[in-house]
CSV table of C-alpha atoms in Angstrom, one decimal:
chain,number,residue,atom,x,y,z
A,1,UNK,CA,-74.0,-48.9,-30.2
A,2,UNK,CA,-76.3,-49.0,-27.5
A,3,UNK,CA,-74.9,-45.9,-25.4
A,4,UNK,CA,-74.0,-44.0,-28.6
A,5,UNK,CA,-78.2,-43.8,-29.1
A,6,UNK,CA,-79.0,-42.6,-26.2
A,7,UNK,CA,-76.1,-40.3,-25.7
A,8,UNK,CA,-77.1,-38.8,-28.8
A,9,UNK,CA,-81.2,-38.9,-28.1
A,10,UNK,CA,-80.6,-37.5,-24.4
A,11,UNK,CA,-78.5,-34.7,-26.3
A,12,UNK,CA,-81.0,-34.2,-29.4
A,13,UNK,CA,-83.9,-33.6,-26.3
A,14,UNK,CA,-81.7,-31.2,-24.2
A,15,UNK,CA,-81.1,-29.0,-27.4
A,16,UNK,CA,-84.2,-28.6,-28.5
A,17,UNK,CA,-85.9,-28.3,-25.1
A,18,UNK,CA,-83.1,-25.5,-24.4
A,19,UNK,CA,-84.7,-23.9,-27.7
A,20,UNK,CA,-88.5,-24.2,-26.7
A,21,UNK,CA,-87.9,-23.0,-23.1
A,22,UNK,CA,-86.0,-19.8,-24.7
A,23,UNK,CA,-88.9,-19.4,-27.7
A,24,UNK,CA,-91.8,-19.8,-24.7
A,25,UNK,CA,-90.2,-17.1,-22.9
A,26,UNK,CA,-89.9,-14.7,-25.9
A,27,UNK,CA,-93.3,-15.5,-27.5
A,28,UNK,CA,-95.0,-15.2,-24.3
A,29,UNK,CA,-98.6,-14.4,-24.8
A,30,UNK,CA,-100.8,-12.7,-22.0
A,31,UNK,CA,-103.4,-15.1,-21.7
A,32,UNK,CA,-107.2,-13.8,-20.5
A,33,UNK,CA,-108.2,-15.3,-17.2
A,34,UNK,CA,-111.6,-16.0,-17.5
A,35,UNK,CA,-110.8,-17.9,-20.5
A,36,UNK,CA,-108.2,-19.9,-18.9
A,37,UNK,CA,-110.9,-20.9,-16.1
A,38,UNK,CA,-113.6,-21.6,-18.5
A,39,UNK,CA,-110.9,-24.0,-20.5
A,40,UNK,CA,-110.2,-25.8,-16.9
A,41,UNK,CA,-113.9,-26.9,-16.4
A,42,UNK,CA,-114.3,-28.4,-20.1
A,43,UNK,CA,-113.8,-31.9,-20.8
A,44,UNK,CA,-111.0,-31.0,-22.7
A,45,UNK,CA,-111.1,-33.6,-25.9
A,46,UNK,CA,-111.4,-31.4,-28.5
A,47,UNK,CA,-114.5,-33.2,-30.1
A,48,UNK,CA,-115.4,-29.4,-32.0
A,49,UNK,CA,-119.6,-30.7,-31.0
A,50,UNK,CA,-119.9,-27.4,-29.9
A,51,UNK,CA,-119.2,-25.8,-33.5
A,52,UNK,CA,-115.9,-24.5,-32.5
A,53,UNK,CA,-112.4,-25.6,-33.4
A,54,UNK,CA,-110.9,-26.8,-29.9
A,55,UNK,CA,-112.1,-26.5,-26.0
A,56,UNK,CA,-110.1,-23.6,-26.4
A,57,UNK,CA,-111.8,-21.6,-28.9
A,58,UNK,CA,-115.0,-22.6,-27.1
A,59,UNK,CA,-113.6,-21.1,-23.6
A,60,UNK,CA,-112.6,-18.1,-25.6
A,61,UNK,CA,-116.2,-17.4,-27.2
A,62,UNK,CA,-117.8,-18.0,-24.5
A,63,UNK,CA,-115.8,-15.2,-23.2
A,64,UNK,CA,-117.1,-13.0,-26.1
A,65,UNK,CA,-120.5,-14.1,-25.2
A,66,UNK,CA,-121.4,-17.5,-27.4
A,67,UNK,CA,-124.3,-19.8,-25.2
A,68,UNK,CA,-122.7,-21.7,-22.7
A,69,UNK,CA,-124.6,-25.0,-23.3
A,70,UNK,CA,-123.2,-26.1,-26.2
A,71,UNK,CA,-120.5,-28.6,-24.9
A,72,UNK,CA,-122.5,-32.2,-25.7
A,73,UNK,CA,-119.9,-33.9,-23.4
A,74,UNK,CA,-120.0,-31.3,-20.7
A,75,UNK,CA,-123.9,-32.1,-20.3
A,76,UNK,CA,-125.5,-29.8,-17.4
A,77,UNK,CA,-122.7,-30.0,-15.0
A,78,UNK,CA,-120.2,-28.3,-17.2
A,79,UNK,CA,-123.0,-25.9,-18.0
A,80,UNK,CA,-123.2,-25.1,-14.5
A,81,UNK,CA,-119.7,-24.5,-13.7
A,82,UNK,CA,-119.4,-22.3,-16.7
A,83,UNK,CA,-122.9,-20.4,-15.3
A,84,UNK,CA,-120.8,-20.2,-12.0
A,85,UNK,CA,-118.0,-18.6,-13.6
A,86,UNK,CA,-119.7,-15.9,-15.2
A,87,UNK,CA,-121.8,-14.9,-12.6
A,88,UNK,CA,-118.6,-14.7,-10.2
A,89,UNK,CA,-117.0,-12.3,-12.8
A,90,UNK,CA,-120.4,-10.1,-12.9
A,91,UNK,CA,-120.0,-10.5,-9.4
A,92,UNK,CA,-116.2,-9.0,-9.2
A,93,UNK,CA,-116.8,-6.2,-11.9
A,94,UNK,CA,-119.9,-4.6,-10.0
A,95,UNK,CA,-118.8,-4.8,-6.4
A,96,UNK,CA,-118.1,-1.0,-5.1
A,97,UNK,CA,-114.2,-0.5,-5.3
A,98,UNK,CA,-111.8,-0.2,-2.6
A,99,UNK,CA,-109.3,1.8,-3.9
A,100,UNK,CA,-108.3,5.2,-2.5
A,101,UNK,CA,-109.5,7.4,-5.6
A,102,UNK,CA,-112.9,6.3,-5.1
A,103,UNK,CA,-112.6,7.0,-1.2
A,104,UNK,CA,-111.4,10.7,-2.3
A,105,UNK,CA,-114.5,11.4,-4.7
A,106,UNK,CA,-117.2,9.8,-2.9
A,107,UNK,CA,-116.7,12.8,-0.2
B,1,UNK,CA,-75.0,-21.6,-64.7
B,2,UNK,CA,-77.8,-22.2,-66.9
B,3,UNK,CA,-77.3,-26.2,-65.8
B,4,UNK,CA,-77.4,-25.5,-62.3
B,5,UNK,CA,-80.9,-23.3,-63.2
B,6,UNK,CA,-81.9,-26.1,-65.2
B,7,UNK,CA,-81.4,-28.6,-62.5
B,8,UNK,CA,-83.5,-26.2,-59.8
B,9,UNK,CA,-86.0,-26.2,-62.7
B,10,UNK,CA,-86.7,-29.7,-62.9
B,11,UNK,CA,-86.4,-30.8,-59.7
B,12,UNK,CA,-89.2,-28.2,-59.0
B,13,UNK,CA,-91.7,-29.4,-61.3
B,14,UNK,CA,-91.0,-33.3,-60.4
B,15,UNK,CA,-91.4,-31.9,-56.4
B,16,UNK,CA,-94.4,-29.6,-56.7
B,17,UNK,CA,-96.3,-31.2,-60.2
B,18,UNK,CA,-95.4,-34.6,-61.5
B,19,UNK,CA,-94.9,-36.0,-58.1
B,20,UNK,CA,-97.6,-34.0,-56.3
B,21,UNK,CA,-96.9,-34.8,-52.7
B,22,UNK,CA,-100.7,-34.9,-52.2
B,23,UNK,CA,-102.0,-35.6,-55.5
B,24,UNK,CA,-99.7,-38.3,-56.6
B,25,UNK,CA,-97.7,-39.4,-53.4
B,26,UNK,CA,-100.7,-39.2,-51.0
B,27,UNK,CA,-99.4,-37.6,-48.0
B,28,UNK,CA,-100.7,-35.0,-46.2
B,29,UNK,CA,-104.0,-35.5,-46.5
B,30,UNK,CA,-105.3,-34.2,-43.8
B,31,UNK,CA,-105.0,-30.3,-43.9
B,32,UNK,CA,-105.7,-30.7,-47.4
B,33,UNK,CA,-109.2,-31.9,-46.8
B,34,UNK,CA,-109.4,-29.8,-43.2
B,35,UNK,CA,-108.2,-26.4,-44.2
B,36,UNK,CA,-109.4,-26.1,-47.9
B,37,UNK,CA,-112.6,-24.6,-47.1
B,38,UNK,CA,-111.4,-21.0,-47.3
B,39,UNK,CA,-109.1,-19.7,-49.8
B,40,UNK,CA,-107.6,-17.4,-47.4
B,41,UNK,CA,-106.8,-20.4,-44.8
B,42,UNK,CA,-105.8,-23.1,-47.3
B,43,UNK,CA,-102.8,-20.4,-48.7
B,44,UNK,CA,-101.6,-19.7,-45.4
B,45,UNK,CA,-101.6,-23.4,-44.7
B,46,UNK,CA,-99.8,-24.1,-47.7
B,47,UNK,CA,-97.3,-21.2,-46.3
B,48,UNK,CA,-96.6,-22.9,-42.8
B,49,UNK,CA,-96.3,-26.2,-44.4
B,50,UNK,CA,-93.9,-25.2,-47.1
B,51,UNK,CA,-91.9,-23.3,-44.2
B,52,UNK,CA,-91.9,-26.6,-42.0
B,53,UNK,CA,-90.8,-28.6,-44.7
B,54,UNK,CA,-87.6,-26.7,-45.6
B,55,UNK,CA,-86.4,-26.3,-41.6
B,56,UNK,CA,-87.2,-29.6,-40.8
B,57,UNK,CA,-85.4,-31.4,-43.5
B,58,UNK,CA,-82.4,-29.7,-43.9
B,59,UNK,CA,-82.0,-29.7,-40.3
B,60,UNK,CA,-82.9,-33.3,-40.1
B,61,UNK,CA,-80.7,-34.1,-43.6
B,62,UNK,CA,-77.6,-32.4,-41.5
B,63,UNK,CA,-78.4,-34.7,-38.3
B,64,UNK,CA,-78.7,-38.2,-40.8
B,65,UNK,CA,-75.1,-37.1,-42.2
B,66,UNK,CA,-73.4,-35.4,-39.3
B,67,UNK,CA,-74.0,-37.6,-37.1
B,68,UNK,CA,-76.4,-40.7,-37.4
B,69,UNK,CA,-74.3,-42.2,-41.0
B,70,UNK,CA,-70.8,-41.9,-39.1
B,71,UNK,CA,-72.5,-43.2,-36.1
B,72,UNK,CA,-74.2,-46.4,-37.4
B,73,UNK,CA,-77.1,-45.1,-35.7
B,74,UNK,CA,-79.4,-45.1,-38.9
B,75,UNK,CA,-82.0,-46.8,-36.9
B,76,UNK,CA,-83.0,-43.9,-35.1
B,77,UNK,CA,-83.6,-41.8,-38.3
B,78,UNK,CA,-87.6,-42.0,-37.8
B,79,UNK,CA,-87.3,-41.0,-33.9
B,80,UNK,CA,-85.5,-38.2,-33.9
B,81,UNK,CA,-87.1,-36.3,-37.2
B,82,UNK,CA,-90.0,-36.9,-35.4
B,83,UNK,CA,-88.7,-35.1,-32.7
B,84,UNK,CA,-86.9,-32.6,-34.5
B,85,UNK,CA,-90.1,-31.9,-36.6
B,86,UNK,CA,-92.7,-31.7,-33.3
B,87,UNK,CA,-90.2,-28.9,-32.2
B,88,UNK,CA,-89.9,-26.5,-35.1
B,89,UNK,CA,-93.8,-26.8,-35.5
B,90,UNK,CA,-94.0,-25.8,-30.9
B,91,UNK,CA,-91.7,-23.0,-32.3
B,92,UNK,CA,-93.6,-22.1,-35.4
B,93,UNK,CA,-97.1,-22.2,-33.3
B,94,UNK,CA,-95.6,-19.9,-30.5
B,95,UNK,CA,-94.3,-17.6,-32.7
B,96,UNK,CA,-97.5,-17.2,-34.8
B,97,UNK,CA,-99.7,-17.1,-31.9
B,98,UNK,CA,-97.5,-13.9,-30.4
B,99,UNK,CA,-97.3,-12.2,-33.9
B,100,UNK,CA,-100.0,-13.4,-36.1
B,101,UNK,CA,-103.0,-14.3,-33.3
B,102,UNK,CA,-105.6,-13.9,-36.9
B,103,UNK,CA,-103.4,-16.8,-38.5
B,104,UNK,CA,-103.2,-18.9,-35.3
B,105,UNK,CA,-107.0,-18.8,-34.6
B,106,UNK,CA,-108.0,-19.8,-38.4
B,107,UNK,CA,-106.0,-22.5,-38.1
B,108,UNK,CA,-107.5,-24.2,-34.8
B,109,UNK,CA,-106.0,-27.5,-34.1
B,110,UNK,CA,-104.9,-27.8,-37.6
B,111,UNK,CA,-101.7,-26.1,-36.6
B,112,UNK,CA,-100.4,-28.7,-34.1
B,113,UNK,CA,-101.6,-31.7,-36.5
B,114,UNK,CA,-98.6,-30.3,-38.8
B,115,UNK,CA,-96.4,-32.2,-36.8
B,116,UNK,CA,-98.2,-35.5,-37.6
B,117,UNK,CA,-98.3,-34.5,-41.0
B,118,UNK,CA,-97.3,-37.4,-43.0
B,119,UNK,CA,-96.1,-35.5,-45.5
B,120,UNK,CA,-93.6,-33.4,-43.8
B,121,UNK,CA,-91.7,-36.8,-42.2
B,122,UNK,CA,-92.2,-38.5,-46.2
B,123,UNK,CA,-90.4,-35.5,-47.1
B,124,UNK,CA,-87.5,-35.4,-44.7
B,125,UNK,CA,-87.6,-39.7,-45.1
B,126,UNK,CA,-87.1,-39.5,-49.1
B,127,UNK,CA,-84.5,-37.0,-49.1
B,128,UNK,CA,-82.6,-39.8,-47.5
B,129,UNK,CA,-84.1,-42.6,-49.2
B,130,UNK,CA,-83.0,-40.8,-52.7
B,131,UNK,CA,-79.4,-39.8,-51.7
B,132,UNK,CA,-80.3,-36.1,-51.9
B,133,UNK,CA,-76.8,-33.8,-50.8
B,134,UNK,CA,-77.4,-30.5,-50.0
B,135,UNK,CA,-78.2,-28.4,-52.5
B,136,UNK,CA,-80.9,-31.0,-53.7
B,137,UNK,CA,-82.0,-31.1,-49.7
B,138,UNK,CA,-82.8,-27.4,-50.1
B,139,UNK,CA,-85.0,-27.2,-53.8
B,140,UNK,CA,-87.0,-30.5,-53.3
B,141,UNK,CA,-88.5,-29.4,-50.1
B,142,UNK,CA,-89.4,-26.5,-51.1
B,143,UNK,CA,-90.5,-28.0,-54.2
B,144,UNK,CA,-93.2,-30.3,-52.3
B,145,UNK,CA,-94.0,-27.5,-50.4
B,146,UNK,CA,-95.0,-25.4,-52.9
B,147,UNK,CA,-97.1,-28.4,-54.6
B,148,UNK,CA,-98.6,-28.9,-51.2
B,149,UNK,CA,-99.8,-24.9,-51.5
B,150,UNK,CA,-101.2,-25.6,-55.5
B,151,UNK,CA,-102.7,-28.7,-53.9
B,152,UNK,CA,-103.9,-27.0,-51.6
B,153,UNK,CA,-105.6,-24.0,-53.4
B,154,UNK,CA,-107.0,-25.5,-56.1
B,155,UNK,CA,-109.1,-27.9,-53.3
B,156,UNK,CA,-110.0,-24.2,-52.0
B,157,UNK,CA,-111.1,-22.8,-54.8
B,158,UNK,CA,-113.2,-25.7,-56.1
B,159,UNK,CA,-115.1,-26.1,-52.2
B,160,UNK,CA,-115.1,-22.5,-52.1
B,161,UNK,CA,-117.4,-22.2,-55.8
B,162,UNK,CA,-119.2,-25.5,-54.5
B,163,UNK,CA,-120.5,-24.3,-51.3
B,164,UNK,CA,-122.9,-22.0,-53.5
B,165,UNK,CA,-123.6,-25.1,-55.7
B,166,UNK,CA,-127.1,-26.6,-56.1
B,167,UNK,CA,-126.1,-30.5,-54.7
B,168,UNK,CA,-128.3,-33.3,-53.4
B,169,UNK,CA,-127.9,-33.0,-49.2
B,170,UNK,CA,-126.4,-36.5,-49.3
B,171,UNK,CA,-123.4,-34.8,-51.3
B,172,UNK,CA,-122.7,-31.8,-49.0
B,173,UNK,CA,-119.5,-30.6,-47.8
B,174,UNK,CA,-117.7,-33.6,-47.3
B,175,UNK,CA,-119.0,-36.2,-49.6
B,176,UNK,CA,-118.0,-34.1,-52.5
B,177,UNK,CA,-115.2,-32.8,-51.3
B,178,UNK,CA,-113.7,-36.4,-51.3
B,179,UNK,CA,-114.5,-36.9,-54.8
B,180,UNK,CA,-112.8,-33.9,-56.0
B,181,UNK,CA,-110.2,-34.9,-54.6
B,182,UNK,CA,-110.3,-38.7,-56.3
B,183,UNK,CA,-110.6,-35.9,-59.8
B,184,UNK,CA,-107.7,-34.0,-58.9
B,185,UNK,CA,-105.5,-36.7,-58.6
B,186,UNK,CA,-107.1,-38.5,-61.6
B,187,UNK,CA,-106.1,-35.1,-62.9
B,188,UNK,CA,-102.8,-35.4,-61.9
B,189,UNK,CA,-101.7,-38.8,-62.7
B,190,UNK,CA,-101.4,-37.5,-66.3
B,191,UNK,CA,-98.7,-35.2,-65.4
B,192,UNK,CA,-97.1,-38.1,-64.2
B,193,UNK,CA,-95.4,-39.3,-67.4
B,194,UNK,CA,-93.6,-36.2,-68.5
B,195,UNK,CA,-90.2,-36.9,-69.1
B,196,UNK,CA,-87.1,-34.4,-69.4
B,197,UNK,CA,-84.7,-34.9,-71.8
């Protein structure tokens, strides 16, 4: 009885994991990277205090431009790792670029 | 032909009206008080619920007969629906989030808390508790499903009209929401009693 149950659990999990790892691959969704690094820094419980449905839909409007000091969990040291964030992006989307076509024209 | 009709028929309206699965059995509650604040949201809802409900409990009807009755294994009926039921709704999030990102957002988190939904395991768990076969393992899903989605809307469209309504701030949003929903199934509970001869 006993191996029967966990013959047939072990075999239930392998099947539908087999499914999931096929539908991750072919629902794969290109996710934007300052989002993902904003989502790292929150606390990550989901409490919605910020007004928004999730850490995740936070991380994305902050993307979009919502205030950045609405996490009541966060506090000011969340604040300030998102201010970080931001102000590294600025920091990578203004820097003169190295590529060769801007070599070309600049002569 | 016209029995077999007449069978979908009532096992339709005892699934989706006189044994509301919200209104009457109870289950589900939570989407129906989360997502009924927008028409729009509380239909689509209804939608991905329904949907859940059929996969999940004909695939989990086919593993109780295939292979947990000749088994003896009955005892692991609530594990593995569970498990069954947490995958197709990891499928059904991926594949909305890829093809229907508007859907996927207006849900939130609601769309994971499918899986916990009581009513979608009450669903797969009375199928077997009422010795449904197949063909009934198809309708009264589907059936609950669809009385999940009326459930559902009419909670919408009530919130929707009282949003612009004059109440005292102590009432707001949730407070009345809750006693509509004591009035619906107050509603309800009439429909209870009507018999098919």
């Amino acid at each position: 009885m006993i191996m029967e149950a966990i013959i047939f659990m072990v075999a239930l999990a392998l099947v539908l994991g087999i499914i999931l790892a096929y539908a991750s691959k072919r629902f794969e969704v290109k996710k934007s990277e300052i989002a993902s690094k904003i989502l790292a820094v929150l606390p990550g419980i989901n409490c919605g205090a910020c007004g928004y449905a999730g850490c995740e839909a936070y991380a994305k409007a902050i993307e979009k431009g919502a205030a950045i000091d609405l996490c009541i969990p966060g506090k000011q040291e969340v604040k300030d790792k998102i201010a970080a964030i931001l102000a590294a992006e600025k920091n990578n989307n203004s820097q003169p670029s190295n590529d060769s076509v801007s070599d070309i024209t600049k002569k | 032909m016209l029995d077999t009709f007449q069978q979908i028929f009532v096992l339709f309206f005892v699934a989706a009206i006189s044994e509301n699965i919200v209104l009457s059995k109870f289950l589900g509650i939570c989407p129906f008080m989360g997502v009924s604040k927008k028409l729009s949201s509380a239909y689509q809802m209804g939608l991905a619920v329904t949907f859940v409900m059929l996969f999940s409990s004909l695939v989990t009807w086919a593993i109780n007969k295939f292979v947990l009755l000749p088994f003896d294994l009955e005892f692991l009926k609530i594990v593995s629906f569970i498990l069954v039921i947490a995958s197709s709704v990891q499928f059904l999030e991926m594949y909305l989030q890829k093809y229907f990102e508007g859907v996927y957002d207006a849900f939130g988190i609601y769309l994971p808390l499918i899986t916990t939904n009581c009513a979608i395991l009450g669903v797969a768990l009375l199928n077997i508790q009422y010795n449904h076969g197949l063909f009934e393992s198809i309708f009264y899903p589907i059936g609950s499903g669809i009385g999940f989605l009326i459930a559902l809307i009419l909670m919408a469209g009530i919130r929707e009209k009282l949003e612009l309504a004059d109440l005292p701030r102590a009432f707001k949003g949730a407070p009345v929401a809750l006693i509509v929903a004591g009035l619906l199934a107050l509603a309800f509970t009439g429909l209870k009693t009507i018999i098919f001869t």
